[in-house]
Amino acid sequence: MKILILQTARIGDTIQTTPLFRQIRTKYPHAHITVMIRAMSEEVIKANPDVNDYIIYHEDPIFSDMIARDSDRYMNAYKEVEKLILDLRQRNFDIAYNITHSTSSALLLKLAQIPKVIGAHLSEDWQFTLRGPWTVYFFTSVLSRDYNDLNLCDIFKLYESIPEPVKELVFEVNSNAMEFTDHLFAEYHIEPEDFVVCMQLGASEANKRWPAEYFAQLGKKLHEKYKARIFLVGVPSEAELGQKFQREVPGLAIPLFGKTTIPQLAGLLKRSHLLVTNDTGTMHLASAVKCPVMLVSVGYVHFRETGPYGRGNCAIELRERSFKMDISSKSSEVHPLDRIQPEQVLKAIEWLFSMREKKQLVQHELTPDMDNVNVHISEFAPDGCLQFYPVIRREIDEKDFLRFAYRLMWLEHLNVTPHKQTEIENLHKLFQYYIAPDTKTLTMWNKEFRGSFEELAGKYKQGIHITEQLKSTITDGKIMRAREQVKLLSEIDEQIRIYGELNSYLKPITLVTKFERDNLEGSNPLELAKQTLNIYRGGYERSTLMAKKVKKCCDYLQNNENSLLE
């Protein structure tokens, strides 16, 4: 079997896809696996034992030539794409996994004529479509991130599930990289017993960066408390941030901007005790080599979705944000007093190392100095997927409650946790870290949320009924009647959309419906009706299942309140 995996996003995205590489290798041990990547990710693939070979996709120069308004450059782009398509065809791939999800990647795979595609693809009538239930989940979850409780690495790896899921990122550090680290430590007189900390000051966008001055203040505190030896890592363009750091605390840190390759950085992280970072590719590299991560989650970063994948990492974020947690809201003007403070990150680091030393999460009572932040530490849940558990003990709020109910629903709906005992273990492990609301609140949640999901299910049931009639009408050739029924379905679609807008916690379900209805495949009326019927059935199943999960969570919290408070 010949398998192609397309991941042409950034370095961090490629590292996040390595659990999928391993699961595919586990399922198809004798397959020839090829990965298509951008040049920046070449070293990541070279360090992955699950991949046989790779193809470099020169996306940036191709698109630069296409928009240059120069006929020669446009023709050059055409020839490059033609060459790539012919190469893909000649390799005779049996299956492709498209993790890039772009229209251009879907078009590329369509032209490559690969028989089976999981992920973004083009239909027989050349319409953009998504193949595979987890692909649809990923594509729509970014529009309702507040209710997504699954890490991207878990979502990606579930594109091809196996009985024993992979629970780590993969990057094998070579001997040359470790020799580089040995020489680096010798040059700066770093001893084996020294506490080595790496700091990544940059991020892909300015609003995802914690201030460099705050990194400096934290570095000073780490040096005072642990005698920390600090390296500043990053690309050459981030050296300016390093200069801000150095102005605050001259001589405290060793700048390495642009002075390490990816393997060398991996070697350094492997020998380090901690990485303090924004949401970056460096964070994922650290997770892959088992370096503890302290993620300062700022801007529109959603740490549950993109945070460090692996046990025993920490994320800190502000409790109240002045902007929505979705990709449509990227601006964030935050007053300095409202930012995460260095003292708070230091305390989170202390909690992280306490957890790693004791090999279990120890919760702490809320204190005034940590009142405005959330601190979470990662662990794998009984369902096999990563979960971030709260370190500060608080009463569970509506959003946390619904997010976890959605986790239970999606994992059952998409056949990840079919065993009820696993779900009970999930409930117990998570809810033990929260204070249960009072009976009145739980009763209200059960009534309001369950009622909303049941009402939504009723709308889907109407859609099912009318679509079943539509199938018969089409078969009988009653065109005018069919038009009336299609109009009724459009009205139901609008009711579902509006109901989701009025009740934002329904959006993870209603957005899937909208996407699927907007991306029907083909032009045969009867086939379109069959697809529509399956869409409404899926919406009905998800809605009724969510109503059950809401009840189950409420019942569990109410019946186990005393044990949770122990």
Coordinates of C-alpha atoms in Angstrom, one line a residue:
M1 CA 0.0 0.0 0.0
K2 CA 1.2 3.5 -0.9
I3 CA 0.0 6.3 1.4
L4 CA 0.3 10.1 1.0
I5 CA -0.1 12.5 4.0
L6 CA -0.5 16.2 3.0
Q7 CA 0.5 18.6 5.7
T8 CA 1.7 21.9 4.2
A9 CA 1.1 24.2 7.1
R10 CA 3.8 25.4 9.6
I11 CA 6.4 23.5 11.5
G12 CA 4.3 23.2 14.6
D13 CA 1.4 21.8 12.6
T14 CA 3.7 19.1 11.1
I15 CA 4.8 18.1 14.6
Q16 CA 1.2 18.0 15.8
T17 CA 0.4 15.5 13.0
T18 CA 3.1 13.0 14.1
P19 CA 0.6 11.0 16.2
L20 CA -1.4 10.4 13.1
F21 CA 1.8 9.3 11.2
R22 CA 2.4 6.7 14.0
Q23 CA -1.2 5.5 14.0
I24 CA -1.2 5.0 10.2
R25 CA 2.1 3.2 10.5
T26 CA 0.7 1.0 13.3
K27 CA -2.4 0.2 11.2
Y28 CA -0.5 -0.4 8.0
P29 CA 3.0 -1.6 9.2
H30 CA 4.1 -2.5 5.6
A31 CA 2.8 0.6 3.8
H32 CA 5.1 3.0 2.1
I33 CA 4.3 6.4 3.7
T34 CA 5.1 9.6 2.0
V35 CA 4.5 13.1 3.5
M36 CA 4.1 16.3 1.5
I37 CA 5.4 19.3 3.4
R38 CA 6.8 22.8 3.0
A39 CA 10.5 23.1 3.1
M40 CA 10.5 24.6 6.6
S41 CA 9.3 21.2 8.0
E42 CA 11.9 19.0 6.3
E43 CA 14.0 18.5 9.5
V44 CA 10.8 17.4 11.3
I45 CA 10.1 14.7 8.8
K46 CA 13.8 13.5 8.7
A47 CA 13.5 12.9 12.5
N48 CA 10.4 10.8 12.1
P49 CA 10.9 7.0 11.9
D50 CA 7.3 6.4 10.7
V51 CA 7.8 8.1 7.4
N52 CA 9.5 6.5 4.4
D53 CA 10.0 9.6 2.2
Y54 CA 8.7 13.1 1.7
I55 CA 7.9 15.6 -1.1
I56 CA 8.7 19.3 -0.7
Y57 CA 5.8 21.5 -1.8
H58 CA 7.1 24.9 -2.8
E59 CA 3.9 26.7 -2.1
D60 CA 5.2 30.2 -1.5
P61 CA 7.2 30.6 -4.7
I62 CA 4.4 29.1 -6.7
F63 CA 1.8 31.5 -5.4
S64 CA 4.2 34.4 -5.7
D65 CA 4.6 33.6 -9.4
M66 CA 0.8 33.3 -9.8
I67 CA 0.1 36.8 -8.5
A68 CA 3.1 38.6 -10.0
R69 CA 1.2 39.9 -13.1
D70 CA 4.0 38.5 -15.2
S71 CA 3.2 36.0 -17.9
D72 CA 6.6 34.3 -17.7
R73 CA 6.3 33.8 -13.9
Y74 CA 2.7 32.7 -14.3
M75 CA 3.8 30.1 -16.8
N76 CA 6.6 29.0 -14.5
A77 CA 4.0 28.4 -11.7
Y78 CA 1.9 26.4 -14.1
K79 CA 4.8 24.2 -15.0
E80 CA 5.8 23.6 -11.4
V81 CA 2.3 22.6 -10.4
E82 CA 2.0 20.4 -13.5
K83 CA 5.3 18.7 -12.6
L84 CA 4.1 18.1 -9.1
I85 CA 0.8 16.6 -10.2
L86 CA 2.5 14.3 -12.7
D87 CA 4.9 13.2 -9.9
L88 CA 2.0 12.4 -7.6
R89 CA 0.2 10.4 -10.4
Q90 CA 3.2 8.4 -11.2
R91 CA 3.6 7.4 -7.5
N92 CA 0.2 5.6 -7.7
F93 CA -0.9 6.3 -4.1
D94 CA -3.8 4.2 -2.8
I95 CA -5.0 6.7 -0.2
A96 CA -4.2 10.3 0.8
Y97 CA -4.8 12.0 4.1
N98 CA -5.2 15.8 3.7
I99 CA -4.5 17.6 6.9
T100 CA -4.1 21.0 5.3
H101 CA -7.8 21.5 4.6
S102 CA -7.2 24.3 2.1
T103 CA -9.0 24.5 -1.3
S104 CA -5.7 24.4 -3.1
S105 CA -4.6 21.2 -1.4
A106 CA -8.0 19.6 -2.2
L107 CA -7.6 20.7 -5.9
L108 CA -4.1 19.2 -5.9
L109 CA -5.3 15.8 -4.7
K110 CA -8.2 15.9 -7.1
L111 CA -5.8 16.4 -10.1
A112 CA -3.5 13.8 -8.7
Q113 CA -6.3 11.2 -9.2
I114 CA -5.7 9.4 -5.9
P115 CA -8.6 6.9 -5.4
K116 CA -9.4 7.5 -1.7
V117 CA -8.9 10.8 0.1
I118 CA -9.6 11.5 3.8
G119 CA -9.8 15.1 4.7
A120 CA -10.4 18.1 2.4
H121 CA -11.1 17.1 -1.2
L122 CA -13.1 18.0 -4.3
S123 CA -16.3 16.1 -5.2
E124 CA -17.1 14.5 -8.6
D125 CA -18.6 17.9 -9.6
W126 CA -15.5 19.7 -8.3
Q127 CA -17.1 21.2 -5.2
F128 CA -15.0 21.5 -2.0
T129 CA -16.0 18.8 0.5
L130 CA -14.7 17.1 3.6
R131 CA -14.2 13.4 3.8
G132 CA -14.4 11.8 7.2
P133 CA -16.3 12.7 10.4
W134 CA -13.3 14.1 12.3
T135 CA -12.5 16.3 9.3
V136 CA -15.9 17.9 9.5
Y137 CA -15.5 18.2 13.3
F138 CA -12.1 20.0 13.0
F139 CA -13.3 22.3 10.2
T140 CA -16.3 23.5 12.2
S141 CA -14.9 23.4 15.7
V142 CA -12.6 26.4 15.1
L143 CA -15.8 28.5 14.7
S144 CA -17.0 27.5 18.2
R145 CA -13.7 27.1 20.1
D146 CA -15.2 27.8 23.5
Y147 CA -16.9 24.4 23.4
N148 CA -14.0 22.3 21.9
D149 CA -12.3 20.2 24.6
L150 CA -10.1 18.2 22.2
N151 CA -6.5 18.8 21.3
L152 CA -5.7 19.1 17.6
C153 CA -3.2 16.2 17.9
D154 CA -6.1 14.0 19.1
I155 CA -8.4 15.2 16.3
F156 CA -5.7 14.6 13.7
K157 CA -4.8 11.1 15.0
L158 CA -8.5 10.1 15.0
Y159 CA -8.5 10.5 11.2
E160 CA -7.3 6.9 11.4
S161 CA -8.1 5.4 14.8
I162 CA -6.4 2.3 16.3
P163 CA -7.3 0.3 19.5
E164 CA -4.4 1.7 21.5
P165 CA -4.1 5.4 20.5
V166 CA -0.7 7.2 20.4
K167 CA -0.2 9.5 23.3
E168 CA 3.0 11.4 22.3
L169 CA 4.5 13.6 19.6
V170 CA 7.4 12.1 17.6
F171 CA 10.8 13.6 17.0
E172 CA 14.0 11.5 17.3
V173 CA 17.0 13.6 18.4
N174 CA 20.2 12.6 16.7
S175 CA 23.7 12.3 18.1
N176 CA 24.9 15.4 16.3
A177 CA 22.2 17.5 18.0
M178 CA 23.2 16.2 21.4
E179 CA 26.9 16.9 20.7
F180 CA 25.9 20.5 19.8
T181 CA 24.2 20.8 23.2
D182 CA 27.2 19.4 24.9
H183 CA 29.5 22.0 23.3
L184 CA 26.9 24.7 24.0
F185 CA 26.8 23.8 27.7
A186 CA 30.6 23.6 27.9
E187 CA 31.0 27.0 26.2
Y188 CA 28.7 28.7 28.8
H189 CA 29.9 26.6 31.8
I190 CA 26.6 24.9 32.4
E191 CA 26.9 22.0 34.8
P192 CA 24.7 18.8 34.9
E193 CA 23.0 20.0 38.1
D194 CA 22.1 23.5 36.7
F195 CA 18.5 24.3 36.2
V196 CA 18.2 25.1 32.5
V197 CA 15.3 27.1 31.1
C198 CA 14.6 28.0 27.5
M199 CA 12.3 30.9 26.6
Q200 CA 10.5 31.5 23.3
L201 CA 9.6 35.2 23.3
G202 CA 8.1 35.3 19.8
A203 CA 4.9 33.9 18.2
S204 CA 3.4 34.0 14.7
E205 CA 1.4 37.1 15.5
A206 CA 2.0 40.0 17.8
N207 CA -1.3 39.5 19.8
K208 CA -0.2 35.9 20.7
R209 CA 2.9 37.2 22.4
W210 CA 3.3 37.8 26.2
P211 CA 5.5 41.0 26.6
A212 CA 9.2 40.4 26.4
E213 CA 9.6 42.6 29.5
Y214 CA 7.5 40.1 31.4
F215 CA 9.6 37.2 30.2
A216 CA 12.6 39.2 31.5
Q217 CA 11.0 39.7 34.9
L218 CA 10.1 36.0 35.1
G219 CA 13.6 35.1 34.1
K220 CA 15.0 37.2 37.0
K221 CA 12.7 35.4 39.4
L222 CA 13.6 32.0 38.1
H223 CA 17.3 32.9 38.5
E224 CA 16.8 34.1 42.0
K225 CA 14.7 31.0 43.0
Y226 CA 16.4 28.2 41.1
K227 CA 19.7 29.8 39.9
A228 CA 18.3 29.2 36.4
R229 CA 20.5 29.3 33.3
I230 CA 18.4 30.8 30.6
F231 CA 18.5 30.5 26.8
L232 CA 16.5 32.7 24.5
V233 CA 15.5 30.7 21.4
G234 CA 13.9 31.7 18.2
V235 CA 14.4 32.8 14.6
P236 CA 16.6 35.8 13.6
S237 CA 13.6 38.1 13.3
E238 CA 12.8 37.6 17.0
A239 CA 16.2 39.0 18.1
E240 CA 14.5 42.4 18.6
L241 CA 12.4 40.8 21.4
G242 CA 15.6 39.4 22.9
Q243 CA 17.0 43.0 23.0
K244 CA 14.0 44.1 25.0
F245 CA 14.6 41.2 27.4
Q246 CA 18.3 42.1 27.7
R247 CA 17.6 45.8 28.5
E248 CA 15.4 44.7 31.4
V249 CA 18.0 42.2 32.8
P250 CA 21.4 42.6 31.1
G251 CA 23.5 39.5 30.9
L252 CA 20.9 37.2 32.5
A253 CA 20.2 35.1 29.4
I254 CA 22.1 33.6 26.5
P255 CA 20.5 34.6 23.1
L256 CA 20.4 32.0 20.4
F257 CA 18.2 33.6 17.8
G258 CA 18.9 32.0 14.5
K259 CA 21.8 30.1 15.9
T260 CA 20.2 26.6 16.1
T261 CA 18.8 24.3 13.5
I262 CA 15.6 22.4 14.4
P263 CA 17.5 19.3 15.4
Q264 CA 19.9 21.3 17.5
L265 CA 17.0 23.1 19.2
A266 CA 15.4 19.7 19.9
G267 CA 18.7 18.6 21.5
L268 CA 18.8 21.7 23.7
L269 CA 15.2 21.3 24.8
K270 CA 15.8 17.6 25.6
R271 CA 18.5 18.7 28.0
S272 CA 16.4 21.6 29.5
H273 CA 14.2 21.5 32.6
L274 CA 11.6 23.9 31.3
L275 CA 10.4 25.8 28.2
V276 CA 8.4 29.0 28.9
T277 CA 6.7 30.0 25.7
N278 CA 3.9 31.5 23.7
D279 CA 1.9 29.3 21.4
T280 CA 4.7 28.3 19.0
G281 CA 6.2 25.5 17.0
T282 CA 9.0 25.4 19.6
M283 CA 6.4 24.4 22.2
H284 CA 5.4 21.4 20.1
L285 CA 9.1 20.5 19.6
A286 CA 9.6 20.6 23.4
S287 CA 6.6 18.4 24.0
A288 CA 8.0 15.9 21.5
V289 CA 11.3 15.6 23.3
K290 CA 9.6 15.5 26.8
C291 CA 10.7 19.0 28.0
P292 CA 8.1 20.4 30.4
V293 CA 6.2 23.3 28.9
M294 CA 4.9 26.4 30.6
L295 CA 2.5 28.0 28.0
V296 CA 1.5 31.6 28.6
S297 CA -1.8 31.6 26.6
V298 CA -2.6 35.1 25.4
G299 CA -4.5 36.6 22.5
Y300 CA -7.0 34.3 20.8
V301 CA -4.9 31.2 21.6
H302 CA -7.1 28.3 22.8
F303 CA -4.7 26.1 24.8
R304 CA -7.1 23.1 24.9
E305 CA -7.0 23.0 21.1
T306 CA -3.4 23.9 20.3
G307 CA -1.6 23.5 23.7
P308 CA 1.4 21.2 24.4
Y309 CA 0.5 17.6 23.7
G310 CA 1.7 15.2 26.5
R311 CA 1.4 14.6 30.2
G312 CA 2.7 17.2 32.7
N313 CA 2.6 20.5 30.8
C314 CA 1.1 23.7 32.1
A315 CA -1.0 26.5 30.6
I316 CA -2.0 29.8 32.1
E317 CA -4.6 32.2 30.7
L318 CA -6.7 35.1 31.9
R319 CA -10.1 34.1 33.2
E320 CA -12.0 36.9 31.5
R321 CA -11.0 38.0 28.0
S322 CA -12.2 41.1 26.2
F323 CA -12.7 39.3 22.9
K324 CA -14.2 36.1 21.6
M325 CA -12.3 32.8 21.5
D326 CA -12.6 32.2 17.8
I327 CA -10.6 32.8 14.6
S328 CA -12.7 35.7 13.6
S329 CA -11.5 37.8 16.6
K330 CA -7.8 38.4 16.6
S331 CA -7.3 41.9 18.0
S332 CA -6.8 42.3 21.7
E333 CA -5.8 45.5 23.4
V334 CA -5.1 44.6 27.0
H335 CA -4.3 47.0 29.8
P336 CA -0.9 46.1 31.5
L337 CA -2.7 45.5 34.8
D338 CA -5.0 43.1 33.1
R339 CA -2.2 41.0 31.7
I340 CA -0.9 37.7 33.1
Q341 CA 1.8 38.8 35.6
P342 CA 5.3 37.2 35.9
E343 CA 4.6 36.4 39.6
Q344 CA 1.5 34.3 38.5
V345 CA 3.5 32.4 35.9
L346 CA 6.2 31.7 38.5
K347 CA 3.6 30.2 40.8
A348 CA 2.2 28.1 38.0
I349 CA 5.7 26.8 37.3
E350 CA 6.1 25.9 41.0
W351 CA 2.8 24.0 40.8
L352 CA 3.9 22.2 37.6
F353 CA 7.1 20.9 39.2
S354 CA 5.2 19.9 42.3
M355 CA 2.9 17.8 40.2
R356 CA 5.8 16.2 38.2
E357 CA 7.7 15.4 41.5
K358 CA 4.6 13.9 43.2
K359 CA 3.5 12.2 39.9
Q360 CA -0.1 13.5 40.5
L361 CA -2.0 16.7 40.2
V362 CA -2.2 18.6 43.5
Q363 CA -4.9 21.2 43.6
H364 CA -4.7 24.6 45.4
E365 CA -7.3 26.8 46.9
L366 CA -8.0 30.1 45.3
T367 CA -5.9 33.0 46.5
P368 CA -6.3 36.8 45.7
D369 CA -3.1 36.9 43.7
M370 CA -4.4 34.2 41.3
D371 CA -8.0 35.3 41.1
N372 CA -7.9 36.5 37.5
V373 CA -6.2 33.5 35.9
N374 CA -6.8 29.9 35.1
V375 CA -4.0 27.4 35.5
H376 CA -4.3 23.9 34.0
I377 CA -2.0 20.9 33.8
S378 CA -2.2 18.3 31.1
E379 CA -2.9 14.6 31.6
F380 CA -4.4 11.9 29.4
A381 CA -8.0 11.2 30.3
P382 CA -9.5 7.7 30.5
D383 CA -10.8 8.2 26.9
G384 CA -7.2 8.2 25.6
C385 CA -7.3 11.9 24.6
L386 CA -5.5 14.8 26.3
Q387 CA -7.3 16.8 29.0
F388 CA -6.2 19.9 30.8
Y389 CA -7.2 19.7 34.5
P390 CA -7.6 22.9 36.7
V391 CA -5.0 23.4 39.4
I392 CA -7.0 26.1 41.2
R393 CA -10.2 24.6 42.8
R394 CA -13.3 26.5 41.7
E395 CA -16.9 25.9 41.1
I396 CA -17.6 24.6 37.6
D397 CA -19.2 27.2 35.4
E398 CA -21.6 26.8 32.5
K399 CA -19.0 26.9 29.8
D400 CA -16.8 24.3 31.4
F401 CA -19.8 22.1 32.0
L402 CA -21.0 22.3 28.4
R403 CA -17.6 21.9 26.9
F404 CA -17.1 18.6 28.8
A405 CA -20.6 17.4 27.9
Y406 CA -19.7 18.1 24.2
R407 CA -16.5 16.1 24.7
L408 CA -18.5 13.1 25.9
M409 CA -21.0 13.5 23.0
W410 CA -18.5 13.7 20.2
L411 CA -16.4 10.8 21.4
E412 CA -19.4 8.6 21.6
H413 CA -21.0 9.9 18.4
L414 CA -17.8 9.3 16.5
N415 CA -17.2 5.9 18.1
V416 CA -14.1 6.7 20.2
T417 CA -15.5 5.7 23.6
P418 CA -18.2 3.1 23.2
H419 CA -17.8 1.7 26.7
K420 CA -19.9 3.3 29.4
Q421 CA -17.3 2.5 32.1
T422 CA -14.8 4.7 30.3
E423 CA -17.3 7.6 30.3
I424 CA -17.9 7.2 34.0
E425 CA -14.2 7.2 34.6
N426 CA -14.0 10.4 32.5
L427 CA -16.7 12.0 34.6
H428 CA -15.1 11.1 37.9
K429 CA -11.6 12.2 36.9
L430 CA -12.6 15.6 35.6
F431 CA -15.3 16.6 38.1
Q432 CA -13.1 15.7 41.1
Y433 CA -11.1 18.9 40.3
Y434 CA -14.2 21.1 40.5
I435 CA -16.6 22.2 43.2
A436 CA -20.1 21.1 42.2
P437 CA -22.8 23.8 41.8
D438 CA -25.7 23.8 44.2
T439 CA -28.8 21.7 43.4
K440 CA -30.8 24.7 42.2
T441 CA -28.1 25.5 39.6
L442 CA -27.8 22.0 38.4
T443 CA -31.6 21.7 38.1
M444 CA -31.7 24.9 36.1
W445 CA -28.9 23.7 33.8
N446 CA -30.6 20.4 33.3
K447 CA -33.9 22.0 32.4
E448 CA -32.5 24.8 30.2
F449 CA -29.7 23.1 28.3
R450 CA -31.4 19.7 27.9
G451 CA -34.6 21.5 26.8
S452 CA -32.7 23.5 24.2
F453 CA -31.0 20.4 22.7
E454 CA -34.3 18.5 22.7
E455 CA -36.0 21.4 20.9
L456 CA -33.1 21.5 18.4
A457 CA -33.6 17.7 17.9
G458 CA -37.2 18.4 17.2
K459 CA -36.3 20.7 14.3
Y460 CA -34.0 18.0 12.9
K461 CA -36.9 15.5 13.2
Q462 CA -39.0 17.8 11.1
G463 CA -36.3 17.9 8.5
I464 CA -36.1 14.1 8.5
H465 CA -39.8 13.8 8.0
I466 CA -40.0 16.2 5.1
T467 CA -36.9 14.7 3.4
E468 CA -38.3 11.2 3.6
Q469 CA -41.4 12.6 1.8
L470 CA -39.2 14.4 -0.7
K471 CA -37.5 11.2 -1.6
S472 CA -40.9 9.6 -2.5
T473 CA -42.0 12.7 -4.3
I474 CA -38.8 12.7 -6.5
T475 CA -39.3 9.0 -7.2
D476 CA -42.9 9.6 -8.3
G477 CA -41.7 12.5 -10.5
K478 CA -43.9 15.2 -8.8
I479 CA -41.7 18.2 -9.6
M480 CA -44.0 20.9 -8.2
R481 CA -44.5 19.1 -4.9
A482 CA -40.8 18.5 -4.6
R483 CA -40.2 22.3 -5.0
E484 CA -42.6 23.0 -2.2
Q485 CA -40.8 20.4 0.1
V486 CA -37.4 21.9 -0.8
K487 CA -38.7 25.3 0.2
L488 CA -39.9 23.8 3.6
L489 CA -36.4 22.4 4.1
S490 CA -34.8 25.8 3.5
E491 CA -37.1 27.2 6.1
I492 CA -36.1 24.5 8.6
D493 CA -32.4 25.2 7.8
E494 CA -33.0 28.9 8.6
Q495 CA -34.8 28.0 11.9
I496 CA -31.8 25.8 12.9
R497 CA -29.4 28.6 12.1
I498 CA -31.3 31.2 14.0
Y499 CA -31.7 28.9 17.0
G500 CA -28.0 28.4 17.0
E501 CA -27.3 32.1 16.9
L502 CA -29.7 32.7 19.8
N503 CA -28.2 29.9 21.8
S504 CA -24.4 30.0 21.1
Y505 CA -23.8 26.7 22.9
L506 CA -25.8 24.9 20.2
K507 CA -23.4 26.1 17.5
P508 CA -21.1 23.1 17.5
I509 CA -24.1 21.2 16.2
T510 CA -25.8 23.7 14.0
L511 CA -22.5 24.7 12.3
V512 CA -21.9 21.1 11.2
T513 CA -25.4 21.1 9.7
K514 CA -24.8 24.3 7.8
F515 CA -21.5 23.2 6.4
E516 CA -22.9 19.8 5.3
R517 CA -26.0 21.4 3.7
D518 CA -23.8 23.9 1.9
N519 CA -21.5 21.2 0.5
L520 CA -23.8 18.6 -0.9
E521 CA -22.2 16.5 -3.6
G522 CA -23.5 15.9 -7.1
S523 CA -26.6 17.1 -9.0
N524 CA -28.9 14.0 -9.0
P525 CA -32.0 15.1 -7.0
L526 CA -32.6 11.8 -5.4
E527 CA -29.0 11.5 -4.3
L528 CA -29.1 15.0 -2.9
A529 CA -32.2 14.1 -0.9
K530 CA -30.4 11.0 0.5
Q531 CA -27.5 13.1 1.6
T532 CA -29.8 15.7 3.1
L533 CA -31.6 12.9 5.0
N534 CA -28.3 11.7 6.5
I535 CA -27.4 15.3 7.5
Y536 CA -30.7 15.7 9.4
R537 CA -30.3 12.3 11.0
G538 CA -26.8 13.2 12.1
G539 CA -28.0 16.5 13.6
Y540 CA -30.9 14.7 15.4
E541 CA -28.5 12.1 16.8
R542 CA -26.0 14.7 18.1
S543 CA -28.8 16.9 19.6
T544 CA -30.5 14.0 21.4
L545 CA -27.1 12.6 22.6
M546 CA -26.1 16.1 23.9
A547 CA -29.4 16.2 25.9
K548 CA -28.5 12.9 27.4
K549 CA -24.9 14.0 28.2
V550 CA -26.2 17.2 29.9
K551 CA -28.5 15.1 32.1
K552 CA -25.8 12.6 32.9
C553 CA -23.3 15.3 33.9
C554 CA -25.9 17.0 36.1
D555 CA -26.9 13.7 37.7
Y556 CA -23.3 12.8 38.4
L557 CA -22.5 16.2 39.9
Q558 CA -25.6 16.1 42.1
N559 CA -25.2 12.5 43.2
N560 CA -21.4 12.7 43.8
E561 CA -21.3 16.2 45.3
N562 CA -20.0 15.0 48.7
S563 CA -17.3 12.8 47.3
L564 CA -16.1 15.6 45.0
L565 CA -15.7 18.0 47.9
E566 CA -13.6 15.6 49.9

